Amino acid sequence: NRLVDPSISSNEKEELKKKNGISGKSIFCQIPTMRFPHSYPVDFMHAVCINVNKRMWALWSHNFVLEKEGEPIPEFVLSSQKIESIGKEMKNARQFIPGIFGRPPRDISKNWAGFKAEEWKNWCIYYSIPLLHGRLPDKYLVMWARFVEVVKLCMKHKIMQTDLNTIEKNIK
């Protein structure tokens, strides 16, 4: 950990704190039985639900800077009409979504930046495939469907060896 490295200056430490949001070693590191990072589970909510799903939507909806002047827009970027229609379908579906699914879907075209982890999880596993079908080119939708399968398998309470094999195959 560079924050506890005595050779770096206090200015460098302050910059690291600002950049990474980490101000030092966790107090949990003082517990002798804790083995960092092995004693901590993967933060699925932030790593997948918020991070990957939000970034993929940003990529598809052209809220991600990719293009260079004079280059065509990539085929996986959805038109504003497709984005709006996906949002409307989600909003219109609210009345038909059972409460067990959690928070009812909001219009992703207008509210995606404020989506919470549960909304991104639901977008991924329940809504994305049917709403992207016919809108996102098949070669990208197939890859996304593999990712969705990985997410579903990772969310199971008990993951079997066959699940691990499928996860590995789909990730590769």
PDB file of C-alpha atoms in Angstrom:
ATOM      1  CA  ASN A   1       0.000   0.000   0.000  1.00  0.00           C
ATOM      2  CA  ARG A   2       1.597   3.246  -1.142  1.00  0.00           C
ATOM      3  CA  LEU A   3      -0.259   5.289   1.492  1.00  0.00           C
ATOM      4  CA  VAL A   4       1.816   3.733   4.256  1.00  0.00           C
ATOM      5  CA  ASP A   5       5.056   3.872   2.264  1.00  0.00           C
ATOM      6  CA  PRO A   6       7.388   6.192   4.207  1.00  0.00           C
ATOM      7  CA  SER A   7       9.235   7.190   1.040  1.00  0.00           C
ATOM      8  CA  ILE A   8       6.352   9.115  -0.554  1.00  0.00           C
ATOM      9  CA  SER A   9       5.672  12.740   0.297  1.00  0.00           C
ATOM     10  CA  SER A  10       2.595  14.011   2.112  1.00  0.00           C
ATOM     11  CA  ASN A  11       1.508  15.775  -1.105  1.00  0.00           C
ATOM     12  CA  GLU A  12       1.643  12.470  -3.003  1.00  0.00           C
ATOM     13  CA  LYS A  13      -0.358  10.814  -0.206  1.00  0.00           C
ATOM     14  CA  GLU A  14      -3.010  13.536  -0.428  1.00  0.00           C
ATOM     15  CA  GLU A  15      -3.230  13.080  -4.203  1.00  0.00           C
ATOM     16  CA  LEU A  16      -3.606   9.308  -3.764  1.00  0.00           C
ATOM     17  CA  LYS A  17      -6.359   9.842  -1.187  1.00  0.00           C
ATOM     18  CA  LYS A  18      -8.260  12.129  -3.568  1.00  0.00           C
ATOM     19  CA  LYS A  19      -7.746   9.856  -6.570  1.00  0.00           C
ATOM     20  CA  ASN A  20      -8.631   6.546  -4.892  1.00  0.00           C
ATOM     21  CA  GLY A  21     -10.885   7.572  -2.021  1.00  0.00           C
ATOM     22  CA  ILE A  22      -8.713   5.561   0.380  1.00  0.00           C
ATOM     23  CA  SER A  23      -7.133   7.333   3.307  1.00  0.00           C
ATOM     24  CA  GLY A  24      -5.121   4.500   4.799  1.00  0.00           C
ATOM     25  CA  LYS A  25      -5.222   0.928   6.039  1.00  0.00           C
ATOM     26  CA  SER A  26      -8.557  -0.352   7.258  1.00  0.00           C
ATOM     27  CA  ILE A  27      -8.931  -0.826  10.987  1.00  0.00           C
ATOM     28  CA  PHE A  28      -9.867  -4.424  10.138  1.00  0.00           C
ATOM     29  CA  CYS A  29      -6.241  -5.048   9.160  1.00  0.00           C
ATOM     30  CA  GLN A  30      -5.399  -4.928  12.877  1.00  0.00           C
ATOM     31  CA  ILE A  31      -7.444  -8.076  13.543  1.00  0.00           C
ATOM     32  CA  PRO A  32      -4.938 -10.970  13.472  1.00  0.00           C
ATOM     33  CA  THR A  33      -7.342 -13.442  11.848  1.00  0.00           C
ATOM     34  CA  MET A  34      -8.179 -11.123   8.945  1.00  0.00           C
ATOM     35  CA  ARG A  35      -6.308 -11.773   5.728  1.00  0.00           C
ATOM     36  CA  PHE A  36      -6.695  -8.867   3.382  1.00  0.00           C
ATOM     37  CA  PRO A  37      -8.154  -9.212   0.730  1.00  0.00           C
ATOM     38  CA  HIS A  38      -9.070 -12.889   1.236  1.00  0.00           C
ATOM     39  CA  SER A  39     -11.335 -12.182   4.213  1.00  0.00           C
ATOM     40  CA  TYR A  40     -13.625  -9.924   2.191  1.00  0.00           C
ATOM     41  CA  PRO A  41     -16.197 -11.032  -0.372  1.00  0.00           C
ATOM     42  CA  VAL A  42     -16.347  -9.590  -3.871  1.00  0.00           C
ATOM     43  CA  ASP A  43     -18.549  -6.499  -3.901  1.00  0.00           C
ATOM     44  CA  PHE A  44     -20.970  -7.729  -6.543  1.00  0.00           C
ATOM     45  CA  MET A  45     -23.249  -4.708  -6.162  1.00  0.00           C
ATOM     46  CA  HIS A  46     -20.566  -2.196  -7.156  1.00  0.00           C
ATOM     47  CA  ALA A  47     -18.391  -4.388  -9.369  1.00  0.00           C
ATOM     48  CA  VAL A  48     -21.192  -5.718 -11.555  1.00  0.00           C
ATOM     49  CA  CYS A  49     -24.602  -4.217 -10.864  1.00  0.00           C
ATOM     50  CA  ILE A  50     -23.471  -0.625 -10.956  1.00  0.00           C
ATOM     51  CA  ASN A  51     -20.143  -0.711 -12.782  1.00  0.00           C
ATOM     52  CA  VAL A  52     -20.549  -3.079 -15.747  1.00  0.00           C
ATOM     53  CA  ASN A  53     -24.263  -2.570 -16.379  1.00  0.00           C
ATOM     54  CA  LYS A  54     -24.069   1.220 -16.160  1.00  0.00           C
ATOM     55  CA  ARG A  55     -21.010   1.372 -18.415  1.00  0.00           C
ATOM     56  CA  MET A  56     -22.580  -0.898 -21.018  1.00  0.00           C
ATOM     57  CA  TRP A  57     -25.722   1.249 -21.105  1.00  0.00           C
ATOM     58  CA  ALA A  58     -23.543   4.345 -21.405  1.00  0.00           C
ATOM     59  CA  LEU A  59     -21.699   2.696 -24.300  1.00  0.00           C
ATOM     60  CA  TRP A  60     -24.866   1.651 -26.132  1.00  0.00           C
ATOM     61  CA  SER A  61     -26.628   4.961 -25.538  1.00  0.00           C
ATOM     62  CA  HIS A  62     -23.657   7.029 -26.717  1.00  0.00           C
ATOM     63  CA  ASN A  63     -23.029   8.545 -23.293  1.00  0.00           C
ATOM     64  CA  PHE A  64     -19.522   7.163 -23.417  1.00  0.00           C
ATOM     65  CA  VAL A  65     -16.828   9.050 -25.275  1.00  0.00           C
ATOM     66  CA  LEU A  66     -15.535   6.799 -28.022  1.00  0.00           C
ATOM     67  CA  GLU A  67     -15.722   8.481 -31.331  1.00  0.00           C
ATOM     68  CA  LYS A  68     -13.071  10.484 -33.043  1.00  0.00           C
ATOM     69  CA  GLU A  69     -13.919  13.224 -35.442  1.00  0.00           C
ATOM     70  CA  GLY A  70     -14.572  11.948 -38.926  1.00  0.00           C
ATOM     71  CA  GLU A  71     -15.056   8.318 -37.826  1.00  0.00           C
ATOM     72  CA  PRO A  72     -18.478   6.655 -38.117  1.00  0.00           C
ATOM     73  CA  ILE A  73     -20.516   5.880 -35.010  1.00  0.00           C
ATOM     74  CA  PRO A  74     -20.038   2.202 -34.048  1.00  0.00           C
ATOM     75  CA  GLU A  75     -22.924  -0.129 -34.919  1.00  0.00           C
ATOM     76  CA  PHE A  76     -23.523  -1.018 -31.252  1.00  0.00           C
ATOM     77  CA  VAL A  77     -24.494   2.565 -30.410  1.00  0.00           C
ATOM     78  CA  LEU A  78     -28.281   2.770 -30.287  1.00  0.00           C
ATOM     79  CA  SER A  79     -30.139   5.599 -31.988  1.00  0.00           C
ATOM     80  CA  SER A  80     -31.905   8.144 -29.820  1.00  0.00           C
ATOM     81  CA  GLN A  81     -35.240   6.733 -31.067  1.00  0.00           C
ATOM     82  CA  LYS A  82     -34.302   3.228 -29.888  1.00  0.00           C
ATOM     83  CA  ILE A  83     -33.108   4.565 -26.539  1.00  0.00           C
ATOM     84  CA  GLU A  84     -36.335   6.521 -26.032  1.00  0.00           C
ATOM     85  CA  SER A  85     -38.500   3.541 -27.015  1.00  0.00           C
ATOM     86  CA  ILE A  86     -36.652   1.280 -24.547  1.00  0.00           C
ATOM     87  CA  GLY A  87     -37.258   3.873 -21.832  1.00  0.00           C
ATOM     88  CA  LYS A  88     -40.951   4.192 -22.675  1.00  0.00           C
ATOM     89  CA  GLU A  89     -41.413   0.421 -22.666  1.00  0.00           C
ATOM     90  CA  MET A  90     -39.799   0.192 -19.240  1.00  0.00           C
ATOM     91  CA  LYS A  91     -41.955   3.009 -17.879  1.00  0.00           C
ATOM     92  CA  ASN A  92     -45.142   1.501 -19.362  1.00  0.00           C
ATOM     93  CA  ALA A  93     -44.305  -1.915 -17.901  1.00  0.00           C
ATOM     94  CA  ARG A  94     -44.274  -0.593 -14.314  1.00  0.00           C
ATOM     95  CA  GLN A  95     -47.898  -1.554 -13.687  1.00  0.00           C
ATOM     96  CA  PHE A  96     -47.275  -5.152 -14.759  1.00  0.00           C
ATOM     97  CA  ILE A  97     -44.089  -5.866 -12.786  1.00  0.00           C
ATOM     98  CA  PRO A  98     -44.644  -7.905  -9.594  1.00  0.00           C
ATOM     99  CA  GLY A  99     -43.463  -6.320  -6.346  1.00  0.00           C
ATOM    100  CA  ILE A 100     -41.130  -9.275  -5.721  1.00  0.00           C
ATOM    101  CA  PHE A 101     -38.888  -7.864  -8.480  1.00  0.00           C
ATOM    102  CA  GLY A 102     -38.187  -4.914  -6.207  1.00  0.00           C
ATOM    103  CA  ARG A 103     -38.339  -1.354  -7.389  1.00  0.00           C
ATOM    104  CA  PRO A 104     -40.476  -1.031 -10.541  1.00  0.00           C
ATOM    105  CA  PRO A 105     -38.550  -0.036 -13.670  1.00  0.00           C
ATOM    106  CA  ARG A 106     -38.002   3.621 -14.480  1.00  0.00           C
ATOM    107  CA  ASP A 107     -37.439   5.113 -17.906  1.00  0.00           C
ATOM    108  CA  ILE A 108     -33.792   4.196 -18.458  1.00  0.00           C
ATOM    109  CA  SER A 109     -33.400   6.797 -21.200  1.00  0.00           C
ATOM    110  CA  LYS A 110     -34.075   9.587 -18.707  1.00  0.00           C
ATOM    111  CA  ASN A 111     -33.024   8.123 -15.346  1.00  0.00           C
ATOM    112  CA  TRP A 112     -30.063   5.824 -16.016  1.00  0.00           C
ATOM    113  CA  ALA A 113     -27.515   8.073 -14.293  1.00  0.00           C
ATOM    114  CA  GLY A 114     -29.500   7.814 -11.049  1.00  0.00           C
ATOM    115  CA  PHE A 115     -30.187   4.071 -11.176  1.00  0.00           C
ATOM    116  CA  LYS A 116     -29.381   2.205  -7.965  1.00  0.00           C
ATOM    117  CA  ALA A 117     -27.715  -1.218  -7.842  1.00  0.00           C
ATOM    118  CA  GLU A 118     -31.058  -3.041  -7.648  1.00  0.00           C
ATOM    119  CA  GLU A 119     -32.297  -1.246 -10.768  1.00  0.00           C
ATOM    120  CA  TRP A 120     -29.125  -2.144 -12.688  1.00  0.00           C
ATOM    121  CA  LYS A 121     -29.417  -5.760 -11.526  1.00  0.00           C
ATOM    122  CA  ASN A 122     -33.042  -5.888 -12.675  1.00  0.00           C
ATOM    123  CA  TRP A 123     -32.146  -4.187 -15.961  1.00  0.00           C
ATOM    124  CA  CYS A 124     -29.495  -6.809 -16.560  1.00  0.00           C
ATOM    125  CA  ILE A 125     -31.313 -10.004 -15.642  1.00  0.00           C
ATOM    126  CA  TYR A 126     -34.957  -9.170 -16.444  1.00  0.00           C
ATOM    127  CA  TYR A 127     -35.262  -6.331 -18.933  1.00  0.00           C
ATOM    128  CA  SER A 128     -32.136  -5.948 -21.043  1.00  0.00           C
ATOM    129  CA  ILE A 129     -32.402  -8.994 -23.321  1.00  0.00           C
ATOM    130  CA  PRO A 130     -36.039  -8.481 -24.403  1.00  0.00           C
ATOM    131  CA  LEU A 131     -35.606  -4.708 -24.717  1.00  0.00           C
ATOM    132  CA  LEU A 132     -32.338  -4.894 -26.652  1.00  0.00           C
ATOM    133  CA  HIS A 133     -33.595  -7.685 -28.951  1.00  0.00           C
ATOM    134  CA  GLY A 134     -34.051  -6.243 -32.435  1.00  0.00           C
ATOM    135  CA  ARG A 135     -32.358  -3.017 -31.378  1.00  0.00           C
ATOM    136  CA  LEU A 136     -28.794  -4.094 -30.659  1.00  0.00           C
ATOM    137  CA  PRO A 137     -27.057  -6.055 -33.445  1.00  0.00           C
ATOM    138  CA  ASP A 138     -27.288  -9.798 -32.768  1.00  0.00           C
ATOM    139  CA  LYS A 139     -23.534 -10.344 -32.463  1.00  0.00           C
ATOM    140  CA  TYR A 140     -23.469  -7.921 -29.501  1.00  0.00           C
ATOM    141  CA  LEU A 141     -26.735  -9.161 -28.018  1.00  0.00           C
ATOM    142  CA  VAL A 142     -25.405 -12.746 -27.979  1.00  0.00           C
ATOM    143  CA  MET A 143     -22.335 -11.632 -26.038  1.00  0.00           C
ATOM    144  CA  TRP A 144     -24.490  -9.612 -23.651  1.00  0.00           C
ATOM    145  CA  ALA A 145     -26.739 -12.649 -23.131  1.00  0.00           C
ATOM    146  CA  ARG A 146     -23.673 -14.640 -22.057  1.00  0.00           C
ATOM    147  CA  PHE A 147     -22.817 -11.936 -19.537  1.00  0.00           C
ATOM    148  CA  VAL A 148     -26.418 -11.953 -18.245  1.00  0.00           C
ATOM    149  CA  GLU A 149     -26.173 -15.717 -17.757  1.00  0.00           C
ATOM    150  CA  VAL A 150     -22.944 -15.218 -15.779  1.00  0.00           C
ATOM    151  CA  VAL A 151     -24.647 -12.624 -13.568  1.00  0.00           C
ATOM    152  CA  LYS A 152     -27.595 -14.945 -12.900  1.00  0.00           C
ATOM    153  CA  LEU A 153     -25.282 -17.826 -12.019  1.00  0.00           C
ATOM    154  CA  CYS A 154     -23.143 -15.653  -9.744  1.00  0.00           C
ATOM    155  CA  MET A 155     -26.235 -14.541  -7.848  1.00  0.00           C
ATOM    156  CA  LYS A 156     -27.256 -18.075  -6.926  1.00  0.00           C
ATOM    157  CA  HIS A 157     -27.009 -19.024  -3.259  1.00  0.00           C
ATOM    158  CA  LYS A 158     -25.189 -22.227  -4.127  1.00  0.00           C
ATOM    159  CA  ILE A 159     -22.908 -22.334  -7.141  1.00  0.00           C
ATOM    160  CA  MET A 160     -22.190 -25.815  -8.478  1.00  0.00           C
ATOM    161  CA  GLN A 161     -19.106 -26.898 -10.459  1.00  0.00           C
ATOM    162  CA  THR A 162     -21.181 -26.963 -13.657  1.00  0.00           C
ATOM    163  CA  ASP A 163     -22.116 -23.329 -12.957  1.00  0.00           C
ATOM    164  CA  LEU A 164     -18.440 -22.427 -12.561  1.00  0.00           C
ATOM    165  CA  ASN A 165     -17.683 -24.128 -15.863  1.00  0.00           C
ATOM    166  CA  THR A 166     -20.442 -22.151 -17.594  1.00  0.00           C
ATOM    167  CA  ILE A 167     -19.272 -18.901 -15.961  1.00  0.00           C
ATOM    168  CA  GLU A 168     -15.697 -19.502 -17.111  1.00  0.00           C
ATOM    169  CA  LYS A 169     -16.778 -20.420 -20.658  1.00  0.00           C
ATOM    170  CA  ASN A 170     -19.017 -17.362 -20.991  1.00  0.00           C
ATOM    171  CA  ILE A 171     -16.439 -14.964 -19.581  1.00  0.00           C
ATOM    172  CA  LYS A 172     -13.801 -16.248 -21.991  1.00  0.00           C
TER     173      LYS A 172
END
